PDB file of C-alpha atoms in Angstrom:
ATOM      1  CA  MET R   2     111.343 259.886 223.593  1.00 38.00           C
ATOM      2  CA  SER R   3     112.215 257.727 226.420  1.00 35.00           C
ATOM      3  CA  THR R   4     116.047 257.446 227.428  1.00 41.00           C
ATOM      4  CA  ASN R   5     116.774 253.936 226.443  1.00 38.00           C
ATOM      5  CA  THR R   6     115.071 254.908 223.290  1.00 41.00           C
ATOM      6  CA  TRP R   7     117.015 258.119 222.347  1.00 43.00           C
ATOM      7  CA  PHE R   8     120.614 256.348 223.922  1.00 46.00           C
ATOM      8  CA  SER R   9     119.928 253.833 221.010  1.00 53.00           C
ATOM      9  CA  ALA R  10     119.861 256.614 218.343  1.00 71.00           C
ATOM     10  CA  LEU R  11     122.907 258.178 219.943  1.00 77.00           C
ATOM     11  CA  LYS R  12     125.934 258.882 216.823  1.00 61.00           C
ATOM     12  CA  LYS R  13     128.130 256.881 218.952  1.00 54.00           C
ATOM     13  CA  SER R  14     131.521 256.681 220.266  1.00 49.00           C
ATOM     14  CA  ALA R  15     133.756 253.674 218.782  1.00 47.00           C
ATOM     15  CA  VAL R  16     134.191 252.668 221.528  1.00 42.00           C
ATOM     16  CA  ALA R  17     130.462 252.995 222.225  1.00 42.00           C
ATOM     17  CA  ILE R  18     129.516 250.896 219.135  1.00 34.00           C
ATOM     18  CA  ALA R  19     133.052 248.313 219.076  1.00 32.00           C
ATOM     19  CA  GLY R  20     134.724 248.624 222.447  1.00 33.00           C
ATOM     20  CA  ALA R  21     137.842 250.291 220.511  1.00 32.00           C
ATOM     21  CA  VAL R  22     138.655 252.789 218.405  1.00 33.00           C
ATOM     22  CA  THR R  23     139.981 251.533 214.737  1.00 29.00           C
ATOM     23  CA  ILE R  24     141.565 253.669 212.821  1.00 31.00           C
ATOM     24  CA  VAL R  25     141.985 251.782 208.438  1.00 29.00           C
ATOM     25  CA  GLY R  26     144.371 253.037 206.349  1.00 27.00           C
ATOM     26  CA  LEU R  27     143.496 254.033 203.295  1.00 24.00           C
ATOM     27  CA  ALA R  28     139.142 253.350 203.712  1.00 26.00           C
ATOM     28  CA  SER R  29     136.794 255.174 201.655  1.00 27.00           C
ATOM     29  CA  PRO R  30     136.326 258.557 201.662  1.00 27.00           C
ATOM     30  CA  ALA R  31     133.308 259.899 203.300  1.00 31.00           C
ATOM     31  CA  ALA R  32     131.978 261.424 205.982  1.00 34.00           C
ATOM     32  CA  ALA R  33     129.047 260.185 204.623  1.00 33.00           C
ATOM     33  CA  ALA R  34     127.232 259.091 201.355  1.00 33.00           C
ATOM     34  CA  PRO R  35     126.503 261.517 198.899  1.00 33.00           C
ATOM     35  CA  PRO R  36     122.454 260.869 197.191  1.00 34.00           C
ATOM     36  CA  PRO R  37     122.208 258.817 194.669  1.00 34.00           C
ATOM     37  CA  SER R  38     122.060 261.126 191.156  1.00 34.00           C
ATOM     38  CA  SER R  39     118.845 260.934 188.872  1.00 34.00           C
ATOM     39  CA  ASP R  40     120.053 258.109 186.877  1.00 33.00           C
ATOM     40  CA  GLY R  41     119.812 255.976 190.168  1.00 33.00           C
ATOM     41  CA  VAL R  42     124.017 255.603 189.497  1.00 26.00           C
ATOM     42  CA  GLN R  43     126.425 256.464 193.061  1.00 26.00           C
ATOM     43  CA  PRO R  44     129.333 258.216 192.511  1.00 25.00           C
ATOM     44  CA  GLN R  45     132.620 256.346 192.122  1.00 22.00           C
ATOM     45  CA  VAL R  46     133.928 257.320 195.156  1.00 19.00           C
ATOM     46  CA  VAL R  47     130.543 256.177 197.692  1.00 27.00           C
ATOM     47  CA  GLY R  48     130.771 259.242 200.124  1.00 55.00           C
ATOM     48  CA  GLY R  49     132.050 263.140 200.531  1.00 68.00           C
ATOM     49  CA  THR R  50     135.831 264.125 200.340  1.00 81.00           C
ATOM     50  CA  ARG R  51     138.470 264.307 201.898  1.00 91.00           C
ATOM     51  CA  ALA R  52     138.847 267.709 203.963  1.00 94.00           C
ATOM     52  CA  ALA R  53     142.163 269.604 202.995  1.00 96.00           C
ATOM     53  CA  GLN R  54     145.171 270.300 205.529  1.00 97.00           C
ATOM     54  CA  GLY R  55     144.501 272.993 207.146  1.00 96.00           C
ATOM     55  CA  GLU R  56     140.773 273.515 206.183  1.00 97.00           C
ATOM     56  CA  PHE R  57     139.009 272.397 208.982  1.00 97.00           C
ATOM     57  CA  PRO R  58     142.086 273.417 211.457  1.00 98.00           C
ATOM     58  CA  TRP R  59     139.998 273.597 214.916  1.00 98.00           C
ATOM     59  CA  MET R  60     138.657 269.851 213.909  1.00 98.00           C
ATOM     60  CA  VAL R  61     139.704 267.684 216.989  1.00 98.00           C
ATOM     61  CA  ARG R  62     139.812 263.678 217.380  1.00 97.00           C
ATOM     62  CA  LEU R  63     138.754 262.651 220.615  1.00 98.00           C
ATOM     63  CA  SER R  64     140.440 259.136 222.065  1.00 98.00           C
ATOM     64  CA  MET R  65     137.004 257.946 222.990  1.00 96.00           C
ATOM     65  CA  GLY R  66     136.289 258.133 220.006  1.00 95.00           C
ATOM     66  CA  CYS R  67     134.351 261.205 219.221  1.00 96.00           C
ATOM     67  CA  GLY R  68     134.805 264.796 217.684  1.00 96.00           C
ATOM     68  CA  GLY R  69     135.136 268.056 218.953  1.00 97.00           C
ATOM     69  CA  ALA R  70     135.844 271.378 217.801  1.00 98.00           C
ATOM     70  CA  LEU R  71     138.557 273.970 219.812  1.00 98.00           C
ATOM     71  CA  TYR R  72     136.014 276.404 221.140  1.00 98.00           C
ATOM     72  CA  THR R  73     138.954 278.798 223.045  1.00 98.00           C
ATOM     73  CA  PRO R  74     142.924 277.270 222.570  1.00 98.00           C
ATOM     74  CA  GLN R  75     142.332 274.724 225.875  1.00 98.00           C
ATOM     75  CA  ILE R  76     138.898 274.067 225.421  1.00 98.00           C
ATOM     76  CA  VAL R  77     136.858 271.091 223.034  1.00 98.00           C
ATOM     77  CA  LEU R  78     133.634 271.593 222.511  1.00 98.00           C
ATOM     78  CA  THR R  79     131.713 268.233 222.264  1.00 98.00           C
ATOM     79  CA  ALA R  80     128.141 265.789 222.820  1.00 98.00           C
ATOM     80  CA  ALA R  81     127.583 265.390 226.439  1.00 98.00           C
ATOM     81  CA  HIS R  82     127.039 261.174 225.429  1.00 97.00           C
ATOM     82  CA  CYS R  83     130.529 261.064 225.048  1.00 97.00           C
ATOM     83  CA  VAL R  84     131.949 261.607 228.012  1.00 98.00           C
ATOM     84  CA  SER R  85     130.097 260.672 231.403  1.00 96.00           C
ATOM     85  CA  ARG R  86     130.337 262.638 233.904  1.00 96.00           C
ATOM     86  CA  THR R  87     131.897 266.542 234.993  1.00 98.00           C
ATOM     87  CA  GLY R  88     135.255 266.431 237.054  1.00 98.00           C
ATOM     88  CA  ALA R  89     138.102 265.433 237.129  1.00 98.00           C
ATOM     89  CA  ASN R  90     139.959 263.458 233.745  1.00 98.00           C
ATOM     90  CA  THR R  91     142.883 262.943 233.140  1.00 98.00           C
ATOM     91  CA  SER R  92     142.447 259.838 230.416  1.00 98.00           C
ATOM     92  CA  ILE R  93     141.208 261.640 226.954  1.00 98.00           C
ATOM     93  CA  THR R  94     143.642 262.788 224.504  1.00 98.00           C
ATOM     94  CA  ALA R  95     143.385 265.093 222.000  1.00 98.00           C
ATOM     95  CA  THR R  96     144.484 265.189 218.352  1.00 98.00           C
ATOM     96  CA  LEU R  97     144.418 268.588 216.634  1.00 98.00           C
ATOM     97  CA  GLY R  98     146.173 270.202 213.325  1.00 98.00           C
ATOM     98  CA  VAL R  99     146.017 267.037 211.326  1.00 98.00           C
ATOM     99  CA  VAL R 100     143.386 265.734 209.000  1.00 96.00           C
ATOM    100  CA  ASP R 101     145.275 262.761 209.238  1.00 97.00           C
ATOM    101  CA  LEU R 102     145.401 261.262 212.274  1.00 96.00           C
ATOM    102  CA  GLN R 103     148.771 259.288 211.629  1.00 97.00           C
ATOM    103  CA  SER R 104     150.265 262.734 210.537  1.00 97.00           C
ATOM    104  CA  SER R 105     153.878 262.917 212.864  1.00 97.00           C
ATOM    105  CA  SER R 106     153.033 266.454 212.916  1.00 97.00           C
ATOM    106  CA  ALA R 107     149.717 265.223 215.528  1.00 98.00           C
ATOM    107  CA  ILE R 108     149.489 267.279 217.925  1.00 98.00           C
ATOM    108  CA  LYS R 109     148.530 265.828 221.087  1.00 98.00           C
ATOM    109  CA  ILE R 110     147.029 266.762 224.881  1.00 98.00           C
ATOM    110  CA  LYS R 111     145.796 265.705 227.389  1.00 98.00           C
ATOM    111  CA  SER R 112     142.523 265.960 229.484  1.00 98.00           C
ATOM    112  CA  THR R 113     142.203 267.665 232.562  1.00 98.00           C
ATOM    113  CA  TYR R 114     138.419 268.461 233.285  1.00 98.00           C
ATOM    114  CA  VAL R 115     135.027 267.369 232.049  1.00 98.00           C
ATOM    115  CA  HIS R 116     131.880 269.696 232.327  1.00 98.00           C
ATOM    116  CA  ARG R 117     129.175 267.860 231.042  1.00 98.00           C
ATOM    117  CA  SER R 118     125.943 270.051 229.990  1.00 98.00           C
ATOM    118  CA  PRO R 119     123.717 269.610 233.768  1.00 97.00           C
ATOM    119  CA  THR R 120     120.584 269.792 231.454  1.00 97.00           C
ATOM    120  CA  TYR R 121     121.935 266.614 229.425  1.00 96.00           C
ATOM    121  CA  ASP R 122     119.124 263.506 229.234  1.00 87.00           C
ATOM    122  CA  THR R 123     116.286 265.838 230.407  1.00 93.00           C
ATOM    123  CA  SER R 124     113.048 266.937 228.856  1.00 94.00           C
ATOM    124  CA  THR R 125     115.100 270.302 228.130  1.00 95.00           C
ATOM    125  CA  GLY R 126     117.891 268.660 226.077  1.00 96.00           C
ATOM    126  CA  GLY R 127     121.682 269.609 225.882  1.00 98.00           C
ATOM    127  CA  ASP R 128     123.996 267.053 224.174  1.00 98.00           C
ATOM    128  CA  TRP R 129     127.043 269.387 224.783  1.00 98.00           C
ATOM    129  CA  ALA R 130     130.009 269.218 227.039  1.00 98.00           C
ATOM    130  CA  LEU R 131     132.979 270.799 227.565  1.00 98.00           C
ATOM    131  CA  ILE R 132     136.778 269.259 227.448  1.00 98.00           C
ATOM    132  CA  LYS R 133     139.617 271.626 228.866  1.00 98.00           C
ATOM    133  CA  LEU R 134     143.301 270.599 227.839  1.00 98.00           C
ATOM    134  CA  ALA R 135     146.337 270.549 230.152  1.00 98.00           C
ATOM    135  CA  SER R 136     147.815 272.949 227.513  1.00 98.00           C
ATOM    136  CA  PRO R 137     146.612 275.714 225.215  1.00 98.00           C
ATOM    137  CA  ALA R 138     146.641 274.357 221.250  1.00 98.00           C
ATOM    138  CA  THR R 139     149.369 276.784 220.017  1.00 94.00           C
ATOM    139  CA  GLY R 140     148.607 278.465 216.637  1.00 95.00           C
ATOM    140  CA  ILE R 141     145.368 276.640 216.000  1.00 97.00           C
ATOM    141  CA  PRO R 142     142.672 278.068 214.995  1.00 98.00           C
ATOM    142  CA  THR R 143     139.107 277.762 217.456  1.00 98.00           C
ATOM    143  CA  LEU R 144     135.425 277.879 215.708  1.00 98.00           C
ATOM    144  CA  LYS R 145     132.543 280.026 217.024  1.00 98.00           C
ATOM    145  CA  ILE R 146     129.819 279.016 217.953  1.00 98.00           C
ATOM    146  CA  ALA R 147     126.159 280.302 217.283  1.00 98.00           C
ATOM    147  CA  THR R 148     124.155 282.902 219.560  1.00 98.00           C
ATOM    148  CA  THR R 149     121.617 283.923 217.747  1.00 97.00           C
ATOM    149  CA  LYS R 150     119.520 281.324 215.569  1.00 97.00           C
ATOM    150  CA  ALA R 151     120.324 283.599 212.957  1.00 97.00           C
ATOM    151  CA  TYR R 152     122.373 280.542 210.881  1.00 98.00           C
ATOM    152  CA  ASP R 153     119.643 277.819 211.635  1.00 97.00           C
ATOM    153  CA  ASN R 154     119.091 277.380 208.238  1.00 97.00           C
ATOM    154  CA  GLY R 155     120.688 276.987 204.943  1.00 97.00           C
ATOM    155  CA  THR R 156     123.023 273.960 203.738  1.00 97.00           C
ATOM    156  CA  PHE R 157     125.602 273.118 206.844  1.00 96.00           C
ATOM    157  CA  ASP R 158     129.050 271.322 206.396  1.00 95.00           C
ATOM    158  CA  ILE R 159     130.140 268.379 208.557  1.00 94.00           C
ATOM    159  CA  ALA R 160     132.941 266.499 208.696  1.00 94.00           C
ATOM    160  CA  GLY R 161     134.778 263.839 211.013  1.00 93.00           C
ATOM    161  CA  TRP R 162     136.397 260.497 211.884  1.00 92.00           C
ATOM    162  CA  GLY R 163     133.651 258.451 211.680  1.00 90.00           C
ATOM    163  CA  GLY R 164     132.563 255.433 209.623  1.00 87.00           C
ATOM    164  CA  ALA R 165     132.011 255.986 205.989  1.00 86.00           C
ATOM    165  CA  ARG R 166     128.506 253.760 206.291  1.00 86.00           C
ATOM    166  CA  GLU R 167     126.980 253.042 208.718  1.00 85.00           C
ATOM    167  CA  GLY R 168     128.210 250.134 210.897  1.00 84.00           C
ATOM    168  CA  GLY R 169     131.803 250.447 208.836  1.00 84.00           C
ATOM    169  CA  ALA R 170     134.926 251.319 210.615  1.00 85.00           C
ATOM    170  CA  GLN R 171     136.498 254.551 211.679  1.00 88.00           C
ATOM    171  CA  GLN R 172     138.414 256.682 209.195  1.00 91.00           C
ATOM    172  CA  ARG R 173     141.976 257.311 209.058  1.00 93.00           C
ATOM    173  CA  TYR R 174     141.744 260.829 207.292  1.00 94.00           C
ATOM    174  CA  LEU R 175     138.965 264.218 207.969  1.00 93.00           C
ATOM    175  CA  LEU R 176     136.320 263.604 205.856  1.00 91.00           C
ATOM    176  CA  LYS R 177     133.949 266.150 205.146  1.00 93.00           C
ATOM    177  CA  ALA R 178     129.944 266.630 203.154  1.00 93.00           C
ATOM    178  CA  GLN R 179     127.224 269.010 203.074  1.00 92.00           C
ATOM    179  CA  VAL R 180     123.844 269.011 204.412  1.00 94.00           C
ATOM    180  CA  PRO R 181     120.706 270.730 204.120  1.00 95.00           C
ATOM    181  CA  PHE R 182     118.497 272.319 206.881  1.00 98.00           C
ATOM    182  CA  VAL R 183     115.415 270.029 207.608  1.00 98.00           C
ATOM    183  CA  SER R 184     112.228 271.820 209.528  1.00 98.00           C
ATOM    184  CA  ASP R 185     111.506 270.992 213.032  1.00 98.00           C
ATOM    185  CA  ALA R 186     108.257 269.727 211.533  1.00 98.00           C
ATOM    186  CA  SER R 187     109.211 267.610 208.989  1.00 98.00           C
ATOM    187  CA  CYS R 188     112.210 265.764 211.329  1.00 98.00           C
ATOM    188  CA  LYS R 189     109.087 265.000 213.667  1.00 97.00           C
ATOM    189  CA  ALA R 190     107.022 263.549 211.052  1.00 97.00           C
ATOM    190  CA  SER R 191     110.114 261.295 209.935  1.00 97.00           C
ATOM    191  CA  GLY R 192     108.094 258.945 213.025  1.00 96.00           C
ATOM    192  CA  GLY R 193     109.960 256.473 215.430  1.00 95.00           C
ATOM    193  CA  SER R 194     113.192 258.313 217.366  1.00 95.00           C
ATOM    194  CA  TYR R 195     112.633 261.725 215.411  1.00 97.00           C
ATOM    195  CA  SER R 196     108.891 262.610 217.359  1.00 96.00           C
ATOM    196  CA  GLY R 197     110.445 262.874 219.980  1.00 96.00           C
ATOM    197  CA  LEU R 198     111.898 265.707 218.732  1.00 97.00           C
ATOM    198  CA  ILE R 199     113.022 269.075 221.354  1.00 97.00           C
ATOM    199  CA  SER R 200     112.417 271.550 218.832  1.00 97.00           C
ATOM    200  CA  SER R 201     114.347 274.189 220.961  1.00 96.00           C
ATOM    201  CA  ALA R 202     117.228 272.261 221.807  1.00 98.00           C
ATOM    202  CA  GLU R 203     118.360 270.338 218.645  1.00 98.00           C
ATOM    203  CA  ILE R 204     117.831 270.739 214.620  1.00 98.00           C
ATOM    204  CA  CYS R 205     117.920 268.843 212.009  1.00 98.00           C
ATOM    205  CA  ALA R 206     119.739 268.527 208.707  1.00 95.00           C
ATOM    206  CA  GLY R 207     119.600 265.752 206.136  1.00 94.00           C
ATOM    207  CA  PHE R 208     118.255 265.061 202.318  1.00 93.00           C
ATOM    208  CA  PRO R 209     114.930 263.463 201.534  1.00 95.00           C
ATOM    209  CA  GLN R 210     116.733 260.729 200.153  1.00 93.00           C
ATOM    210  CA  GLY R 211     119.627 259.734 202.447  1.00 91.00           C
ATOM    211  CA  GLY R 212     122.715 258.926 201.282  1.00 91.00           C
ATOM    212  CA  VAL R 213     124.613 262.288 203.910  1.00 92.00           C
ATOM    213  CA  ASP R 214     124.943 261.752 207.302  1.00 93.00           C
ATOM    214  CA  THR R 215     127.777 261.799 209.845  1.00 92.00           C
ATOM    215  CA  CYS R 216     127.378 258.351 211.331  1.00 90.00           C
ATOM    216  CA  GLN R 217     129.065 256.448 214.750  1.00 88.00           C
ATOM    217  CA  GLY R 218     132.280 257.539 215.275  1.00 91.00           C
ATOM    218  CA  ASP R 219     131.403 261.511 214.703  1.00 93.00           C
ATOM    219  CA  SER R 220     129.512 262.053 217.821  1.00 94.00           C
ATOM    220  CA  GLY R 221     130.464 265.534 219.225  1.00 96.00           C
ATOM    221  CA  GLY R 222     131.711 266.960 216.000  1.00 95.00           C
ATOM    222  CA  PRO R 223     129.936 270.520 214.712  1.00 97.00           C
ATOM    223  CA  MET R 224     127.955 270.819 212.116  1.00 96.00           C
ATOM    224  CA  PHE R 225     129.116 274.644 210.878  1.00 98.00           C
ATOM    225  CA  ARG R 226     128.615 276.927 208.067  1.00 98.00           C
ATOM    226  CA  LYS R 227     129.543 280.405 206.600  1.00 97.00           C
ATOM    227  CA  ASP R 228     128.664 283.640 208.905  1.00 96.00           C
ATOM    228  CA  ASN R 229     127.895 286.989 207.215  1.00 95.00           C
ATOM    229  CA  ASN R 230     131.005 287.654 207.054  1.00 96.00           C
ATOM    230  CA  GLY R 231     132.281 284.544 205.846  1.00 96.00           C
ATOM    231  CA  GLU R 232     133.378 283.355 209.251  1.00 97.00           C
ATOM    232  CA  TRP R 233     132.880 279.833 210.110  1.00 98.00           C
ATOM    233  CA  VAL R 234     130.513 279.486 213.157  1.00 98.00           C
ATOM    234  CA  GLU R 235     128.815 275.726 214.561  1.00 98.00           C
ATOM    235  CA  VAL R 236     125.104 275.491 214.894  1.00 98.00           C
ATOM    236  CA  GLY R 237     124.940 272.223 215.896  1.00 98.00           C
ATOM    237  CA  ILE R 238     127.267 269.645 217.464  1.00 98.00           C
ATOM    238  CA  VAL R 239     126.522 265.867 216.331  1.00 95.00           C
ATOM    239  CA  SER R 240     123.995 263.994 218.475  1.00 96.00           C
ATOM    240  CA  TRP R 241     121.700 261.109 217.328  1.00 95.00           C
ATOM    241  CA  GLY R 242     119.506 259.722 214.329  1.00 93.00           C
ATOM    242  CA  GLU R 243     118.072 256.538 213.294  1.00 94.00           C
ATOM    243  CA  GLY R 244     121.240 254.690 211.492  1.00 90.00           C
ATOM    244  CA  CYS R 245     123.336 256.660 208.954  1.00 90.00           C
ATOM    245  CA  ALA R 246     122.079 258.542 205.816  1.00 91.00           C
ATOM    246  CA  ARG R 247     119.134 256.821 205.837  1.00 92.00           C
ATOM    247  CA  ALA R 248     116.086 257.768 203.693  1.00 94.00           C
ATOM    248  CA  GLY R 249     114.159 260.208 205.496  1.00 95.00           C
ATOM    249  CA  LYS R 250     115.772 259.630 208.659  1.00 94.00           C
ATOM    250  CA  PRO R 251     117.811 263.411 209.157  1.00 94.00           C
ATOM    251  CA  GLY R 252     120.299 263.457 211.810  1.00 94.00           C
ATOM    252  CA  VAL R 253     120.343 264.995 214.743  1.00 96.00           C
ATOM    253  CA  TYR R 254     122.428 267.807 216.291  1.00 96.00           C
ATOM    254  CA  THR R 255     122.130 270.319 219.519  1.00 98.00           C
ATOM    255  CA  GLU R 256     121.452 273.238 218.615  1.00 98.00           C
ATOM    256  CA  VAL R 257     123.833 275.652 219.616  1.00 98.00           C
ATOM    257  CA  SER R 258     122.802 278.314 219.913  1.00 98.00           C
ATOM    258  CA  THR R 259     120.149 277.725 222.103  1.00 98.00           C
ATOM    259  CA  PHE R 260     122.996 276.762 224.326  1.00 98.00           C
ATOM    260  CA  ALA R 261     126.063 279.036 223.782  1.00 98.00           C
ATOM    261  CA  THR R 262     125.119 281.497 227.046  1.00 98.00           C
ATOM    262  CA  ALA R 263     125.598 277.967 229.216  1.00 98.00           C
ATOM    263  CA  ILE R 264     128.535 276.663 226.869  1.00 98.00           C
ATOM    264  CA  ALA R 265     130.212 280.889 227.276  1.00 98.00           C
ATOM    265  CA  ALA R 266     129.652 280.666 231.119  1.00 98.00           C
ATOM    266  CA  ALA R 267     131.101 277.178 231.496  1.00 98.00           C
ATOM    267  CA  ALA R 268     134.176 277.918 229.775  1.00 98.00           C
ATOM    268  CA  ALA R 269     134.757 281.260 231.757  1.00 98.00           C
ATOM    269  CA  ARG R 270     134.565 278.362 234.863  1.00 97.00           C
ATOM    270  CA  LEU R 271     137.528 275.825 233.666  1.00 96.00           C
TER     271      LEU R 271
END
């Protein structure tokens, strides 16, 4: 697809869509709305559920309004479209260790450097970036990444502090939901921007009827599942989609396994 069309479908950061990050006190607890029940009645709380403290300890909130996951104690993995370029950068604050962004227990660490995927916005794809922190996030577990396509299927978990509905405000509390894998063929058949899906670099997930999805402000956050050892592994990075939770319009994620070697190499140089 064209660059302009693709950019308009990004799960943009809060800053990109609103000019500033707005945290809502007790907003609807949903990373995305669940599908309607068979009788057409929506659940009482539209959306997923709040994550428990410590449930996904490697989740990171970035001050430009994106999400991320702690890849090493001092490096956050996020989306390339959340940052502008590779180079020294001390303007980003990472918030870690809490589900409530207003908690007095939150750990806040400034960035020192950003590495943006050199293949981002090219025909080979690569919507990923690394943010080096000024100091290690001591005592916080990291999230390993998928190095093979073995886990690019099944049901995935998603989490973030982004909007609970399309165009909605950012959330105070970390919210979670689950979405099923969508094949490349089905994803491309959604039409529009999806016809330009880069099969080797992107992975889709969502319900045919919509209702569950990541949304604006969730960019850069992980899509993850358990591996064969029962450990969490990151298989996707929130990238783009047409709107949020629309029927027939799944979420599109950077396929982490495709870029695992490049990610590891870049991290080793930071």
